Amino acid sequence: MQRVVIVTGANSGIGLALCERLLTEDGQLRLCLACRNMQRAEAARSALLASHTDAHVDLLHLDVGSVQSVLAAAEEVKARYSRIDFLYLNAGIMPNPQVDVKAFIKGLFSTNVINMFATAQGLLTQQDRVNSDGLQEVFATNVFGHFLLIRELEPLLCQAGQTSRVVWTSSSNAQRSAFSIEDLQHVSGSEPYSSSKYASDLLSVALSRHKSDQGLFSSVICPGLVMTNLTYAILPSFLWTLIMPIMKFIRIFTNTFTLTPFNGAEALHWLFLQTPESLDPRAKYHSLTSGLGTNYTQPRPMDVDDEMSEALYSELLELEKVVRRKLSERNADD
């Protein structure tokens, strides 16, 4: 049976690299690129079809940071497909990242240099803002939009006699210290990206607990340090020119510097080949690359607990009700 795979944020970086690897693995896939920028999505589709001429590649307009867009996209998915085998939640934003230059220079000459590059812990802050739905933009894009998409697609994801998979692209920057259940949207903090990625870790655990008996299994991956548009936006280009030789040298001594989108997609591709029952819902599956360039996947326990993941799940269900009510009122006024 032809499998249906949807990838959000599929027009570049890790998402596009994953699509290339999936089509190489199974040319009979029905692959759907769910993207915000349709011009870039069409270019990605053309690139994939150039190397996989017989592939089935669909496009879907989806801005996970917009409730209206998520709901419209979900309706289109339900009209197109009768099932979903894999839903890769890869889209994400890190707006206007700022670097603590003093901490960065200090870290370069410390024993913490590898961890600093791998996680950016303590180095990055971001400027968040409120979107048109009244939600914090990073939270809306990285967490709530994907949660709402899953909720809308449950009829296709939770079907009798079928198993479906949800896979979240998280980060080593997902830190418990950045997250607060009392401030889900990270209104009061300065690390919305880290908070949102930790929230996705928690949410994945909760989804597996609530939905695995209905055939829906959720997993989390970390792509390692990958040079993508998100990464390059952190520092001015001239600094990357200076730093890249250092990073390539450090890569000899660590396996977390995957660097390329192809390498970063290793865990995403690896999960495609596994049975859901063999996976640990409390593990984060890391894409790793050895100093000799060998790619592999390794599970590592996540710093999450059931009480907090359950609390987040409940809060998101309540927020969903509020957002839907506000949207309904807004549409009625129009």
CSV table of N, CA, C and O in Angstrom, one decimal, residues 92-142:
chain,number,residue,atom,x,y,z
A,92,GLY,N,9.9,25.4,11.9
A,92,GLY,CA,10.2,26.1,13.1
A,92,GLY,C,10.8,27.4,12.8
A,92,GLY,O,11.4,27.6,11.8
A,93,ILE,N,10.8,28.3,13.8
A,93,ILE,CA,11.4,29.6,13.7
A,93,ILE,C,12.2,29.9,14.9
A,93,ILE,O,12.0,29.5,16.0
A,94,MET,N,13.3,30.8,14.7
A,94,MET,CA,14.1,31.4,15.8
A,94,MET,C,14.3,32.8,15.4
A,94,MET,O,15.3,33.2,14.7
A,95,PRO,N,13.3,33.7,15.6
A,95,PRO,CA,13.4,35.1,15.1
A,95,PRO,C,14.5,35.9,15.8
A,95,PRO,O,14.6,35.9,17.0
A,96,ASN,N,15.2,36.7,15.0
A,96,ASN,CA,16.1,37.7,15.5
A,96,ASN,C,17.0,37.2,16.6
A,96,ASN,O,17.1,37.8,17.7
A,97,PRO,N,17.7,36.1,16.4
A,97,PRO,CA,18.6,35.6,17.5
A,97,PRO,C,19.7,36.6,17.8
A,97,PRO,O,20.3,37.1,16.9
A,98,GLN,N,19.9,36.8,19.1
A,98,GLN,CA,21.0,37.7,19.5
A,98,GLN,C,22.0,36.9,20.4
A,98,GLN,O,21.7,36.0,21.1
A,99,VAL,N,23.3,37.2,20.2
A,99,VAL,CA,24.4,36.4,20.8
A,99,VAL,C,25.0,37.3,21.9
A,99,VAL,O,25.3,38.5,21.7
A,100,ASP,N,25.2,36.7,23.1
A,100,ASP,CA,25.9,37.3,24.2
A,100,ASP,C,27.4,37.2,23.8
A,100,ASP,O,28.0,36.2,24.0
A,101,VAL,N,27.9,38.3,23.2
A,101,VAL,CA,29.3,38.2,22.6
A,101,VAL,C,30.3,37.9,23.7
A,101,VAL,O,31.3,37.1,23.4
A,102,LYS,N,30.2,38.5,24.8
A,102,LYS,CA,31.1,38.3,25.9
A,102,LYS,C,31.1,36.8,26.3
A,102,LYS,O,32.2,36.2,26.5
A,103,ALA,N,30.0,36.2,26.5
A,103,ALA,CA,29.9,34.8,26.8
A,103,ALA,C,30.4,33.9,25.7
A,103,ALA,O,31.1,32.9,25.9
A,104,PHE,N,30.2,34.3,24.4
A,104,PHE,CA,30.7,33.6,23.3
A,104,PHE,C,32.2,33.5,23.3
A,104,PHE,O,32.8,32.4,23.1
A,105,ILE,N,32.9,34.7,23.4
A,105,ILE,CA,34.3,34.7,23.4
A,105,ILE,C,34.9,34.0,24.6
A,105,ILE,O,35.9,33.2,24.4
A,106,LYS,N,34.3,34.1,25.7
A,106,LYS,CA,34.7,33.4,26.9
A,106,LYS,C,34.6,31.9,26.7
A,106,LYS,O,35.5,31.1,27.0
A,107,GLY,N,33.6,31.4,26.0
A,107,GLY,CA,33.3,30.0,25.8
A,107,GLY,C,34.3,29.4,24.8
A,107,GLY,O,34.7,28.3,24.9
A,108,LEU,N,34.8,30.3,23.8
A,108,LEU,CA,35.8,29.8,22.8
A,108,LEU,C,37.0,29.3,23.5
A,108,LEU,O,37.7,28.4,22.9
A,109,PHE,N,37.4,29.9,24.6
A,109,PHE,CA,38.7,29.6,25.3
A,109,PHE,C,38.4,28.8,26.6
A,109,PHE,O,39.2,29.0,27.5
A,110,SER,N,37.4,28.0,26.6
A,110,SER,CA,37.1,27.2,27.8
A,110,SER,C,36.9,25.8,27.4
A,110,SER,O,36.8,25.4,26.2
A,111,THR,N,36.8,24.9,28.4
A,111,THR,CA,36.6,23.5,28.2
A,111,THR,C,35.2,23.2,27.7
A,111,THR,O,34.8,22.1,27.4
A,112,ASN,N,34.3,24.2,27.8
A,112,ASN,CA,32.9,24.1,27.4
A,112,ASN,C,32.6,24.4,26.0
A,112,ASN,O,31.5,24.5,25.6
A,113,VAL,N,33.7,24.6,25.2
A,113,VAL,CA,33.5,25.1,23.8
A,113,VAL,C,32.7,24.2,22.9
A,113,VAL,O,31.8,24.6,22.2
A,114,ILE,N,32.8,22.8,23.1
A,114,ILE,CA,32.1,21.9,22.3
A,114,ILE,C,30.6,22.0,22.6
A,114,ILE,O,29.7,22.1,21.7
A,115,ASN,N,30.3,22.0,23.9
A,115,ASN,CA,28.9,22.0,24.3
A,115,ASN,C,28.3,23.4,23.9
A,115,ASN,O,27.1,23.5,23.6
A,116,MET,N,29.1,24.4,24.0
A,116,MET,CA,28.6,25.8,23.6
A,116,MET,C,28.1,25.8,22.2
A,116,MET,O,27.0,26.3,21.8
A,117,PHE,N,28.9,25.2,21.3
A,117,PHE,CA,28.5,25.2,19.8
A,117,PHE,C,27.4,24.2,19.6
A,117,PHE,O,26.5,24.5,18.8
A,118,ALA,N,27.4,23.1,20.4
A,118,ALA,CA,26.4,22.1,20.1
A,118,ALA,C,25.0,22.5,20.6
A,118,ALA,O,24.0,22.2,20.0
A,119,THR,N,24.9,23.3,21.7
A,119,THR,CA,23.6,23.6,22.3
A,119,THR,C,23.3,25.1,22.3
A,119,THR,O,22.1,25.5,22.4
A,120,ALA,N,24.3,26.0,22.2
A,120,ALA,CA,24.1,27.4,22.3
A,120,ALA,C,23.5,27.8,23.7
A,120,ALA,O,23.0,28.9,23.8
A,121,GLN,N,23.6,26.9,24.6
A,121,GLN,CA,23.0,27.2,25.9
A,121,GLN,C,23.7,28.4,26.6
A,121,GLN,O,24.9,28.5,26.7
A,122,GLY,N,22.8,29.3,27.0
A,122,GLY,CA,23.4,30.5,27.7
A,122,GLY,C,23.9,31.6,26.7
A,122,GLY,O,24.3,32.7,27.2
A,123,LEU,N,23.8,31.3,25.4
A,123,LEU,CA,24.4,32.3,24.4
A,123,LEU,C,23.3,33.1,23.7
A,123,LEU,O,23.5,34.2,23.3
A,124,LEU,N,22.1,32.5,23.5
A,124,LEU,CA,21.2,33.0,22.5
A,124,LEU,C,19.9,33.6,23.3
A,124,LEU,O,19.4,32.9,24.2
A,125,THR,N,19.5,34.7,22.8
A,125,THR,CA,18.2,35.3,23.2
A,125,THR,C,17.5,35.6,21.9
A,125,THR,O,18.2,35.8,20.9
A,126,GLN,N,16.2,35.7,21.9
A,126,GLN,CA,15.4,36.0,20.7
A,126,GLN,C,14.4,37.0,21.0
A,126,GLN,O,13.9,37.1,22.1
A,127,GLN,N,14.1,37.8,20.0
A,127,GLN,CA,13.0,38.8,20.1
A,127,GLN,C,11.7,38.1,19.6
A,127,GLN,O,11.6,37.9,18.4
A,128,ASP,N,10.8,37.9,20.5
A,128,ASP,CA,9.5,37.3,20.1
A,128,ASP,C,8.5,38.4,19.9
A,128,ASP,O,8.7,39.6,20.3
A,129,ARG,N,7.3,38.1,19.3
A,129,ARG,CA,6.2,39.1,19.2
A,129,ARG,C,4.9,38.3,19.1
A,129,ARG,O,4.9,37.1,19.0
A,130,VAL,N,3.8,39.1,19.3
A,130,VAL,CA,2.5,38.6,19.2
A,130,VAL,C,2.0,38.5,17.8
A,130,VAL,O,2.2,39.5,17.0
A,131,ASN,N,1.4,37.4,17.4
A,131,ASN,CA,0.9,37.3,16.0
A,131,ASN,C,-0.5,37.7,15.9
A,131,ASN,O,-1.1,38.1,16.8
A,132,SER,N,-1.1,37.5,14.7
A,132,SER,CA,-2.5,38.0,14.4
A,132,SER,C,-3.5,37.2,15.2
A,132,SER,O,-4.7,37.6,15.3
A,133,ASP,N,-3.1,36.0,15.7
A,133,ASP,CA,-4.1,35.2,16.5
A,133,ASP,C,-4.0,35.6,18.0
A,133,ASP,O,-4.6,34.9,18.8
A,134,GLY,N,-3.1,36.5,18.4
A,134,GLY,CA,-2.9,36.9,19.8
A,134,GLY,C,-2.0,36.0,20.5
A,134,GLY,O,-2.0,36.0,21.8
A,135,LEU,N,-1.2,35.1,19.8
A,135,LEU,CA,-0.3,34.2,20.4
A,135,LEU,C,1.1,34.6,20.2
A,135,LEU,O,1.4,35.3,19.2
A,136,GLN,N,2.0,34.2,21.1
A,136,GLN,CA,3.4,34.5,20.9
A,136,GLN,C,3.9,33.7,19.6
A,136,GLN,O,3.6,32.5,19.5
A,137,GLU,N,4.6,34.4,18.7
A,137,GLU,CA,4.9,33.8,17.4
A,137,GLU,C,5.7,32.5,17.5
A,137,GLU,O,5.4,31.6,16.8
A,138,VAL,N,6.7,32.5,18.3
A,138,VAL,CA,7.6,31.3,18.4
A,138,VAL,C,6.8,30.1,18.9
A,138,VAL,O,6.8,29.0,18.4
A,139,PHE,N,6.0,30.3,20.0
A,139,PHE,CA,5.2,29.3,20.6
A,139,PHE,C,4.1,28.8,19.5
A,139,PHE,O,3.9,27.6,19.4
A,140,ALA,N,3.5,29.8,18.9
A,140,ALA,CA,2.5,29.4,17.9
A,140,ALA,C,3.0,28.6,16.7
A,140,ALA,O,2.4,27.6,16.3
A,141,THR,N,4.2,28.9,16.3
A,141,THR,CA,4.8,28.2,15.1
A,141,THR,C,5.4,26.9,15.5
A,141,THR,O,5.2,25.9,14.8
A,142,ASN,N,6.2,26.9,16.6
A,142,ASN,CA,7.0,25.7,16.9
A,142,ASN,C,6.2,24.7,17.7
A,142,ASN,O,6.5,23.5,17.8
